[in-house]
Short mmCIF file of N, CA, C and O in Angstrom, two decimals:
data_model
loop_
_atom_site.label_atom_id
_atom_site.label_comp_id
_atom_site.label_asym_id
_atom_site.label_seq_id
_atom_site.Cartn_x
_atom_site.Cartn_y
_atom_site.Cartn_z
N UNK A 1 -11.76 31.07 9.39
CA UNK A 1 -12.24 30.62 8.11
C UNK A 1 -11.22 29.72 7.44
O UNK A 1 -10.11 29.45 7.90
N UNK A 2 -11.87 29.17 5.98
CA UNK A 2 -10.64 28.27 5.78
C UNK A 2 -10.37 29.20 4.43
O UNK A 2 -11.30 29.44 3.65
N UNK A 3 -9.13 29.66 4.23
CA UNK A 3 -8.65 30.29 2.92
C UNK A 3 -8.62 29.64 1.86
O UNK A 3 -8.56 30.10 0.72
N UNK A 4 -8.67 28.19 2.29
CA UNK A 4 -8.01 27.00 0.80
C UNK A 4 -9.38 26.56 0.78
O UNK A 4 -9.39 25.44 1.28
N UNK A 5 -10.57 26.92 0.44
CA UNK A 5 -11.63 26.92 0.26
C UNK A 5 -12.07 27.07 -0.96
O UNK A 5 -12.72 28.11 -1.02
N UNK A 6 -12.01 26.26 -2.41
CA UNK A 6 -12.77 27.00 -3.58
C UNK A 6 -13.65 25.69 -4.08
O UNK A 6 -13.46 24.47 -4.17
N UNK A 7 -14.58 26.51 -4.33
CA UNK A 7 -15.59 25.69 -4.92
C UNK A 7 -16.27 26.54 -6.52
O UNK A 7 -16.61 27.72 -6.65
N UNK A 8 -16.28 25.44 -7.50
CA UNK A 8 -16.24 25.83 -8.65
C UNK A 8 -17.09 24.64 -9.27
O UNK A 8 -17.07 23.46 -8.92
N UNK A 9 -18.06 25.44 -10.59
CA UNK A 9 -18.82 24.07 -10.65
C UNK A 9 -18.45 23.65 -11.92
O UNK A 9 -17.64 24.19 -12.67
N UNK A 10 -19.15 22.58 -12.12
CA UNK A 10 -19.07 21.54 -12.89
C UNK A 10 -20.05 21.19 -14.23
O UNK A 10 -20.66 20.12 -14.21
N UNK A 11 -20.16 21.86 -15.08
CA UNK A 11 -21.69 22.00 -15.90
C UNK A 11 -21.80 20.58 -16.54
O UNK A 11 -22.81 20.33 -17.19
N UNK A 12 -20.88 19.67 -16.40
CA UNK A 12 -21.00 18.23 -17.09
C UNK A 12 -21.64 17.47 -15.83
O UNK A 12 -21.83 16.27 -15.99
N UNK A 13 -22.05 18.13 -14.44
CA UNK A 13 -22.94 17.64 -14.01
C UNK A 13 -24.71 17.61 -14.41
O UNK A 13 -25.51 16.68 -14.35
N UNK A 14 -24.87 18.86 -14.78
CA UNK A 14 -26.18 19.20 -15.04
C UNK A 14 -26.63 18.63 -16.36
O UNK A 14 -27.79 18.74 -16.75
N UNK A 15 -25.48 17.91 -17.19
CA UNK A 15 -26.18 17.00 -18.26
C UNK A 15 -27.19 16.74 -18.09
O UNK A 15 -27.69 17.20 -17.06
N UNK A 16 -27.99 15.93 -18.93
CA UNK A 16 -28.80 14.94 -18.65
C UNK A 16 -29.26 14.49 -20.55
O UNK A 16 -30.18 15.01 -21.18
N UNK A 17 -28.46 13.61 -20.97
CA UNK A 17 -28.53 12.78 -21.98
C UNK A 17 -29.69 12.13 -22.17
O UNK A 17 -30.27 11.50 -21.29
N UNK A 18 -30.06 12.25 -23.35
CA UNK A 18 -31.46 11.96 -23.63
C UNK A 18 -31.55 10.04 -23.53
O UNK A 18 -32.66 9.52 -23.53
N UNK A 19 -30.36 9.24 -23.46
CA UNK A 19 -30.68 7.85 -22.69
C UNK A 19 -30.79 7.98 -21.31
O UNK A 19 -31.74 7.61 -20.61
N UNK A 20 -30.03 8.39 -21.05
CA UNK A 20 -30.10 8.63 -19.17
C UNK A 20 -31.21 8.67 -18.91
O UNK A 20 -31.84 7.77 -18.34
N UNK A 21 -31.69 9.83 -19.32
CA UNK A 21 -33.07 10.61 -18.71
C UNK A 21 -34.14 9.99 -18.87
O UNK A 21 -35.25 10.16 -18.37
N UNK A 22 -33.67 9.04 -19.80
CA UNK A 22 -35.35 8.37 -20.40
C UNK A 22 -34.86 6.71 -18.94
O UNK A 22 -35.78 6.10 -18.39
N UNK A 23 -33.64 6.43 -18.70
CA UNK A 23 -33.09 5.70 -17.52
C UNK A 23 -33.80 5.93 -16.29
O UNK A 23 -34.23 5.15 -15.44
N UNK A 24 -33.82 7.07 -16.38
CA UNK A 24 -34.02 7.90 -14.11
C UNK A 24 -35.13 7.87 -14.76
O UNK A 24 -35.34 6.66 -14.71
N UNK A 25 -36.21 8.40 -15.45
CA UNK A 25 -37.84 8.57 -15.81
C UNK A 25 -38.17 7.26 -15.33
O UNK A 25 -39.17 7.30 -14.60
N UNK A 26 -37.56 5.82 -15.51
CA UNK A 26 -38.20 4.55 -14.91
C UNK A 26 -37.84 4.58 -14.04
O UNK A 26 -38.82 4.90 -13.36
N UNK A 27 -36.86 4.45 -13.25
CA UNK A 27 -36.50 3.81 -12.59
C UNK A 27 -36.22 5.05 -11.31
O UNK A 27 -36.14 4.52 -10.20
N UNK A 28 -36.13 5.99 -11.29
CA UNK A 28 -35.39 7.58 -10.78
C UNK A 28 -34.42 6.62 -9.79
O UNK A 28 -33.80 5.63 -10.20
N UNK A 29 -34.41 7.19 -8.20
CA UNK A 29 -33.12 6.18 -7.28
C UNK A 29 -33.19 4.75 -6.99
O UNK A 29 -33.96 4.00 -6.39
N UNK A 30 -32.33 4.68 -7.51
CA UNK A 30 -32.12 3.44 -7.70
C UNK A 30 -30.63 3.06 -7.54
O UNK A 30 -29.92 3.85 -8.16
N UNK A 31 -29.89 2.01 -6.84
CA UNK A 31 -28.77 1.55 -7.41
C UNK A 31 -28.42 1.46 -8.72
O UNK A 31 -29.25 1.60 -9.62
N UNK A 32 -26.68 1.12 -9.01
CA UNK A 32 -26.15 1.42 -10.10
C UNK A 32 -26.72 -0.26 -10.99
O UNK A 32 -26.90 -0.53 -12.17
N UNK A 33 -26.88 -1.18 -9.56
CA UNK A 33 -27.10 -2.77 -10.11
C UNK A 33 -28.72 -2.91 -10.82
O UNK A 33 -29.09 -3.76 -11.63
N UNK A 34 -29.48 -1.83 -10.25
CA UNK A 34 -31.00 -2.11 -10.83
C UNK A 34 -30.80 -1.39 -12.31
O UNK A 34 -31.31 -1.98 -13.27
N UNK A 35 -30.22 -0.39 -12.50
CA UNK A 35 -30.01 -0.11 -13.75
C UNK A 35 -29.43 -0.64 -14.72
O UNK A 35 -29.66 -0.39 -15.90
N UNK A 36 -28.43 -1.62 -14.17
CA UNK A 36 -27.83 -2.70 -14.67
C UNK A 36 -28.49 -3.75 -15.51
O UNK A 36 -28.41 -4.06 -16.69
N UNK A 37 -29.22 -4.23 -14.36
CA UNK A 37 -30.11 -5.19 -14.80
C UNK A 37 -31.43 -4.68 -15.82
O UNK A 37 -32.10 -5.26 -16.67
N UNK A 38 -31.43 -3.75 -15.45
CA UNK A 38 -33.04 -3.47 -16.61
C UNK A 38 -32.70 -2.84 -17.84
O UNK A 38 -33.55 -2.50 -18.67
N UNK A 39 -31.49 -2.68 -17.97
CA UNK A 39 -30.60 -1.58 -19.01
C UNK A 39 -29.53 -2.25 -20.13
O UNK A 39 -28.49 -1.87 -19.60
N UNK A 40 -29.20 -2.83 -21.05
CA UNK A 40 -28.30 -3.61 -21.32
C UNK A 40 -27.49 -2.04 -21.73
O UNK A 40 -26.50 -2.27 -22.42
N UNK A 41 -27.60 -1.22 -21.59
CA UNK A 41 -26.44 0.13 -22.30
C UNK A 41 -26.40 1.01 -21.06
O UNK A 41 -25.80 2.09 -21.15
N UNK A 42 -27.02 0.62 -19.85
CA UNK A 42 -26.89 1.64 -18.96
C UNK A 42 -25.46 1.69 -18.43
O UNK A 42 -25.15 2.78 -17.95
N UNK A 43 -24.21 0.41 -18.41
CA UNK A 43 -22.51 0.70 -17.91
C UNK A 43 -22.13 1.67 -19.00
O UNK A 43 -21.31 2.56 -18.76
N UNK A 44 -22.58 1.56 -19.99
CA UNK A 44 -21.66 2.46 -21.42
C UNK A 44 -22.01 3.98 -21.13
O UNK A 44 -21.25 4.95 -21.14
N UNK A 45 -23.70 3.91 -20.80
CA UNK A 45 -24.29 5.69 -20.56
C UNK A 45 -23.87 5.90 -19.43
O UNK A 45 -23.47 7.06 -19.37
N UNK A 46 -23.77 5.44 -18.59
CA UNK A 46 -23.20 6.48 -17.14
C UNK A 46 -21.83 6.31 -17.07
O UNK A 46 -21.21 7.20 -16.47
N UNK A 47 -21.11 5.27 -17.59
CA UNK A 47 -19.83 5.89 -18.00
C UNK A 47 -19.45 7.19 -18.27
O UNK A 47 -18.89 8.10 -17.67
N UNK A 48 -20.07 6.95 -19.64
CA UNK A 48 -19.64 8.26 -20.29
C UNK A 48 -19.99 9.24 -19.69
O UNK A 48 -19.18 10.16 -19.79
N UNK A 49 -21.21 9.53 -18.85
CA UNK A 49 -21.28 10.99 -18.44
C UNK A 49 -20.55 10.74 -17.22
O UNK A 49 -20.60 11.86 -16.71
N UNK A 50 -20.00 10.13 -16.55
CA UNK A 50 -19.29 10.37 -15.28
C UNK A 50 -17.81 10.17 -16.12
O UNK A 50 -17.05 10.66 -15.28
N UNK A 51 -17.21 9.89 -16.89
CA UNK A 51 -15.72 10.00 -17.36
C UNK A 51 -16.04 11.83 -18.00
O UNK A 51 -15.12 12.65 -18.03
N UNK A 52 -17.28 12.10 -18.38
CA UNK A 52 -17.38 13.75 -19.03
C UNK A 52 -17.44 14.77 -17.67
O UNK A 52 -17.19 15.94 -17.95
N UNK A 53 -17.76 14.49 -16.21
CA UNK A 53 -18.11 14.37 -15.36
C UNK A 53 -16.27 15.02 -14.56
O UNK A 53 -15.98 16.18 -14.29
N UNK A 54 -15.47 13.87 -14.40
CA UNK A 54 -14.57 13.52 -13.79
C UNK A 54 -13.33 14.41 -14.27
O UNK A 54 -12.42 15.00 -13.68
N UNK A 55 -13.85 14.15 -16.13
CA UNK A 55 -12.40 15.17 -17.19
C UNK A 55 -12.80 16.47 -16.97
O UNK A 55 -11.90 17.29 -16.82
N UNK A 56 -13.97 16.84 -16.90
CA UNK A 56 -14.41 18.63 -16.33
C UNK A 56 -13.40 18.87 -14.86
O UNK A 56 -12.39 19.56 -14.72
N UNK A 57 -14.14 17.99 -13.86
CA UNK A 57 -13.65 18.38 -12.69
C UNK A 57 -11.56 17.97 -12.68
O UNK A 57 -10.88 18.68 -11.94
N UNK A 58 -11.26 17.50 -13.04
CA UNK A 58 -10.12 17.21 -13.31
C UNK A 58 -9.20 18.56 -13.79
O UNK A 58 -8.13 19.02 -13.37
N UNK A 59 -10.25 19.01 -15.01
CA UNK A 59 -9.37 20.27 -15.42
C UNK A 59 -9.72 21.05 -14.37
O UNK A 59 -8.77 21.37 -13.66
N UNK A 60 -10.55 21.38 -14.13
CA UNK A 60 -10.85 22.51 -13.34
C UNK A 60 -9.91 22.26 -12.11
O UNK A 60 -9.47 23.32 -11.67
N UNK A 61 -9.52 21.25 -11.51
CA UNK A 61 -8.75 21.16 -10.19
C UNK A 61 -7.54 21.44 -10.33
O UNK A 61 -6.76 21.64 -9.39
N UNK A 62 -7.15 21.51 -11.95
CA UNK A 62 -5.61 21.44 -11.73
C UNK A 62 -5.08 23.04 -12.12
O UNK A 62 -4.04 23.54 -12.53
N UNK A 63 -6.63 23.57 -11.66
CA UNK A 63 -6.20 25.09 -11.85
C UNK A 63 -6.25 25.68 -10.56
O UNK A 63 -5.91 26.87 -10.56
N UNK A 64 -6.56 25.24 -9.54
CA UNK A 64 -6.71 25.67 -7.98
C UNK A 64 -5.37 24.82 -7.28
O UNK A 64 -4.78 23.78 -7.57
N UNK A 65 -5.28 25.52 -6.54
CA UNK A 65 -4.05 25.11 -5.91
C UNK A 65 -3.87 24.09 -5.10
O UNK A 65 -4.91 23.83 -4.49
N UNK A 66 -2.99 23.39 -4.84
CA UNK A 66 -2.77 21.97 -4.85
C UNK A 66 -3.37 21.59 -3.74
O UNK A 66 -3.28 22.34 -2.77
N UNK A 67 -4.13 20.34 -3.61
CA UNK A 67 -4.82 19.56 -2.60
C UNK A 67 -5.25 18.42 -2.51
O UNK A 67 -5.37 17.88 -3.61
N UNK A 68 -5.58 17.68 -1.47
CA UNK A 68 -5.31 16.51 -1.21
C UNK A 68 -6.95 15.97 -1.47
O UNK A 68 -7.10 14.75 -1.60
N UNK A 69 -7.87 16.64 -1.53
CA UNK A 69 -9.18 16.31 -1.42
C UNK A 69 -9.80 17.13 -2.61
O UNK A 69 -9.41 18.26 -2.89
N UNK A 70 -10.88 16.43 -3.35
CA UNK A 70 -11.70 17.29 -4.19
C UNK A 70 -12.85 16.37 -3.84
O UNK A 70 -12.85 15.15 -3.67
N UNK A 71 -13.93 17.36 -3.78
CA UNK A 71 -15.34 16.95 -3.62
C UNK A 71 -16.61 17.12 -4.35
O UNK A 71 -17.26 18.09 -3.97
N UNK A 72 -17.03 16.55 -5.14
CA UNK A 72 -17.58 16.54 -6.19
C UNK A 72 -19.27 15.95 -5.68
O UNK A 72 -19.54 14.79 -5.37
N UNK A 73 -20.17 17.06 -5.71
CA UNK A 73 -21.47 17.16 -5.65
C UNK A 73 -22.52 17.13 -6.78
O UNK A 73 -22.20 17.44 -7.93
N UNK A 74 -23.65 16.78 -6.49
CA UNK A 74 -24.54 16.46 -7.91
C UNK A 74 -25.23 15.20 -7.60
O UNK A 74 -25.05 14.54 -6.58
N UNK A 75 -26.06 14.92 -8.59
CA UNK A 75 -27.13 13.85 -8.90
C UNK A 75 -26.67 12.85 -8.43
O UNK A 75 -25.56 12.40 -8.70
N UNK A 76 -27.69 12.23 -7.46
CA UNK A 76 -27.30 10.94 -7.27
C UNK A 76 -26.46 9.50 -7.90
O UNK A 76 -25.43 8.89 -7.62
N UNK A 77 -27.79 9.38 -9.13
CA UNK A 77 -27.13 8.81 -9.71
C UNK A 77 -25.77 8.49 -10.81
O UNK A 77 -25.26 7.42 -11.15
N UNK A 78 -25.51 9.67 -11.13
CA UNK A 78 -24.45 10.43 -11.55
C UNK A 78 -23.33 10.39 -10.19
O UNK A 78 -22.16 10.45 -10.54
N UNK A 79 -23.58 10.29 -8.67
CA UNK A 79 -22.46 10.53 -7.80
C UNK A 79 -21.86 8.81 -7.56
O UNK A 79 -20.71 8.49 -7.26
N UNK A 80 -23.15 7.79 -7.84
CA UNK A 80 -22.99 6.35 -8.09
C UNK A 80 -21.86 6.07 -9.12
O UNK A 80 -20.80 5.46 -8.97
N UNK A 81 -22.36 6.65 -10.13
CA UNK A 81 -21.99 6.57 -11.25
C UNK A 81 -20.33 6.82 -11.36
O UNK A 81 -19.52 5.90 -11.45
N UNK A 82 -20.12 7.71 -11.35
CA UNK A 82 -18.38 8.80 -10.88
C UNK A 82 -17.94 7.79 -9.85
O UNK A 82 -16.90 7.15 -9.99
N UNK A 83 -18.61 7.68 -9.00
CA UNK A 83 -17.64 6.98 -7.82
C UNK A 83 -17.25 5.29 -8.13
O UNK A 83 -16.47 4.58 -7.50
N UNK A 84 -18.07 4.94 -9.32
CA UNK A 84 -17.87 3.58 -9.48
C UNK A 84 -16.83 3.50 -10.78
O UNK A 84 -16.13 2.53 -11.08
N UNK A 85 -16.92 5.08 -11.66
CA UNK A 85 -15.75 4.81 -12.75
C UNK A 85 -14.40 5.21 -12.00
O UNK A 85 -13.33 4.76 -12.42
N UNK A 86 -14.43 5.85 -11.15
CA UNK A 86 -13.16 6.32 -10.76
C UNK A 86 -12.62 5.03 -9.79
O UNK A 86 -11.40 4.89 -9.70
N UNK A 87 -13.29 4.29 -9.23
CA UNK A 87 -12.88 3.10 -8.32
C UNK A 87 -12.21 2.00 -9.11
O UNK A 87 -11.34 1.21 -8.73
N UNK A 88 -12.76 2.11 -10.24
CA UNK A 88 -12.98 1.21 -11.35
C UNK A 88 -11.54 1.91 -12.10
O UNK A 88 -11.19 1.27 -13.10
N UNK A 89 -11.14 2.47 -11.95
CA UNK A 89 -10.04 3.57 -12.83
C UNK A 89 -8.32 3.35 -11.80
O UNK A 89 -7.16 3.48 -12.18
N UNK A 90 -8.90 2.99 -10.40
CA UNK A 90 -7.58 3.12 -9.33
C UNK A 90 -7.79 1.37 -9.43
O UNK A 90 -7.01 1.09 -8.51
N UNK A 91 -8.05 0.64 -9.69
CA UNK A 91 -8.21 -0.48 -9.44
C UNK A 91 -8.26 -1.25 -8.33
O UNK A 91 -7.60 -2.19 -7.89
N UNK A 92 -9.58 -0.38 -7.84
CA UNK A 92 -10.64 -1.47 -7.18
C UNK A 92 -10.74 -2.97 -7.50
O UNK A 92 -10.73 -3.49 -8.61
N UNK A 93 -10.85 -3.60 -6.21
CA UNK A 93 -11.20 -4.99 -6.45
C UNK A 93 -12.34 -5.25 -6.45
O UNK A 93 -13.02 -4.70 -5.58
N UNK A 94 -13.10 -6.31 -7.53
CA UNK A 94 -14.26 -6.52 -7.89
C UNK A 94 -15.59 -6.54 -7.00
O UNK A 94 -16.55 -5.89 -7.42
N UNK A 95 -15.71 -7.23 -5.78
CA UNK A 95 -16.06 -7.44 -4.90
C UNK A 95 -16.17 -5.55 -4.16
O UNK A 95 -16.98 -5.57 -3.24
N UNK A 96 -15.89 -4.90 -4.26
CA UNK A 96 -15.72 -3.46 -4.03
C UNK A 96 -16.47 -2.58 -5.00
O UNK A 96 -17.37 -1.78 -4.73
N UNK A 97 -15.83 -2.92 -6.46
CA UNK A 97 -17.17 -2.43 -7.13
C UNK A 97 -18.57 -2.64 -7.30
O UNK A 97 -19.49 -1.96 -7.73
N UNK A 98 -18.42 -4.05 -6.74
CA UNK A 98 -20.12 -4.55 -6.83
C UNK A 98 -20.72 -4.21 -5.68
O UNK A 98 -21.90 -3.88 -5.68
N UNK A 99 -20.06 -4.24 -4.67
CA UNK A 99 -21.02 -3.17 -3.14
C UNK A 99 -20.99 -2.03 -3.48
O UNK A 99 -21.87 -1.36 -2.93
N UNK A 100 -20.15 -1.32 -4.38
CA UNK A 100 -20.59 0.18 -4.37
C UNK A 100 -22.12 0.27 -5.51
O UNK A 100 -23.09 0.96 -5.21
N UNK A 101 -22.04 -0.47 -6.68
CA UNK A 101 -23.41 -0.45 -7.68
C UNK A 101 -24.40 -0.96 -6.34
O UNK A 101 -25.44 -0.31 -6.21
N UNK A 102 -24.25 -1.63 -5.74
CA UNK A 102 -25.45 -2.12 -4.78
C UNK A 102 -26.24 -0.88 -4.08
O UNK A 102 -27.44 -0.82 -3.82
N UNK A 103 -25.07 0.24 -3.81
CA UNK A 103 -26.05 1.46 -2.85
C UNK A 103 -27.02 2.39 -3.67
O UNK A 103 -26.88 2.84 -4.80
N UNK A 104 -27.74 2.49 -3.03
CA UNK A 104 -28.56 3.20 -2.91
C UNK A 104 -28.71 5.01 -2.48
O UNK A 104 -29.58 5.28 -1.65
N UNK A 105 -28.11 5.84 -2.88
CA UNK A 105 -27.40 7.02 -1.96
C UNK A 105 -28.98 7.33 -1.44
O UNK A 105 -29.87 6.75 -2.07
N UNK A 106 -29.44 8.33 -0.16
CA UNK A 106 -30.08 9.62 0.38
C UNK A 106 -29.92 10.45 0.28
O UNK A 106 -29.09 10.89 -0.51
N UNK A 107 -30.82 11.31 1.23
CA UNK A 107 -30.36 12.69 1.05
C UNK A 107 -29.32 12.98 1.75
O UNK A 107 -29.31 12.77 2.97
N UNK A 108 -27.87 13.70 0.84
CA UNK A 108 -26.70 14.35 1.44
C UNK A 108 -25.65 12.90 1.98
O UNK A 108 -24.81 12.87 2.88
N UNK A 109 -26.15 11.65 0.92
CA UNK A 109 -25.13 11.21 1.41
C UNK A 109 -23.98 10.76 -0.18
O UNK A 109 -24.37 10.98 -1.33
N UNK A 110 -22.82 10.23 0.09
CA UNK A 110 -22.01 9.87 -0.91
C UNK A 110 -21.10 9.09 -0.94
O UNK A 110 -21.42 8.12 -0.26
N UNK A 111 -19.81 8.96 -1.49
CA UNK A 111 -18.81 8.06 -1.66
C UNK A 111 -17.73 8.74 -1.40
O UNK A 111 -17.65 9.82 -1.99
N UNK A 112 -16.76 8.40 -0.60
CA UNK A 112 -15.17 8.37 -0.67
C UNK A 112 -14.26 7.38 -1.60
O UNK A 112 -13.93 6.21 -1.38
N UNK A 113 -14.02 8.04 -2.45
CA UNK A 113 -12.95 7.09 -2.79
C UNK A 113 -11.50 7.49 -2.83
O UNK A 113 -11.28 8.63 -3.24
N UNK A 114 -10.46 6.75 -2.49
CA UNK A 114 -9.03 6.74 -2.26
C UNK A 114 -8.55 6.21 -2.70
O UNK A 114 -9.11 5.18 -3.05
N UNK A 115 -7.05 6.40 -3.11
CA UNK A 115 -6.30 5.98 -4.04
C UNK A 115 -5.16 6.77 -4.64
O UNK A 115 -5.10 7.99 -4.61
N UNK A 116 -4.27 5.96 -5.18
CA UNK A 116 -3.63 6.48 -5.94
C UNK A 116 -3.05 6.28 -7.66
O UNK A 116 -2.53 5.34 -8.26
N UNK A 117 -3.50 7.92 -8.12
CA UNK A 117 -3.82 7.25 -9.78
C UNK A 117 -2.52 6.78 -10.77
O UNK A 117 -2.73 6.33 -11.89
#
């Protein structure tokens, strides 16, 4: 088994902000760029819930013992979302953030991102 195993959740995933929601109601999966485009406040709203998102899981990690990986599960568009502020946070090059708004996630799939903060 693996001992360094903890998984702990995240309740700033299960948001769902009454702009958002009225966001995914049109549009549900979708890239981060179609929301873009049909949204003039949709960078400011999924910001914020993926920086509310990131500061949860953040505290919570720095209470488990030290590791090189944290993996952070949840809503698609919310996993778009997180993976494009945090890319956006290590300073990603532009061209990098705009292929990541381009995807589209499935089922069980997601983002790696690397770096150092």
């Amino acid at each position: 088994g693996n001992e360094s195993l903890e998984i702990v959740v995240v309740d700033a995933i299960y948001s769902q902000p009454a702009d958002v929601e009225a966001m995914f109601n049109k549009l549900r999966y979708a890239p981060l760029s179609t929301y873009f485009a049909e949204f003039a406040d949709a960078p400011q709203a999924l910001d914020r819930i993926a920086g509310a998102i990131l500061d949860e899981a953040a505290e919570k990690a720095a209470t488990l013992p030290k590791t090189k990986t944290l993996a952070i599960f949840g809503h698609a568009i919310y996993s778009n979302a997180c993976a494009r502020l945090l890319a956006t946070s290590l300073g990603a090059p532009e061209d990098q953030i705009r292929a990541l708004e381009a995807v589209n996630l499935g089922e069980a799939e997601g983002f790696r991102v690397a770096g150092e903060a």
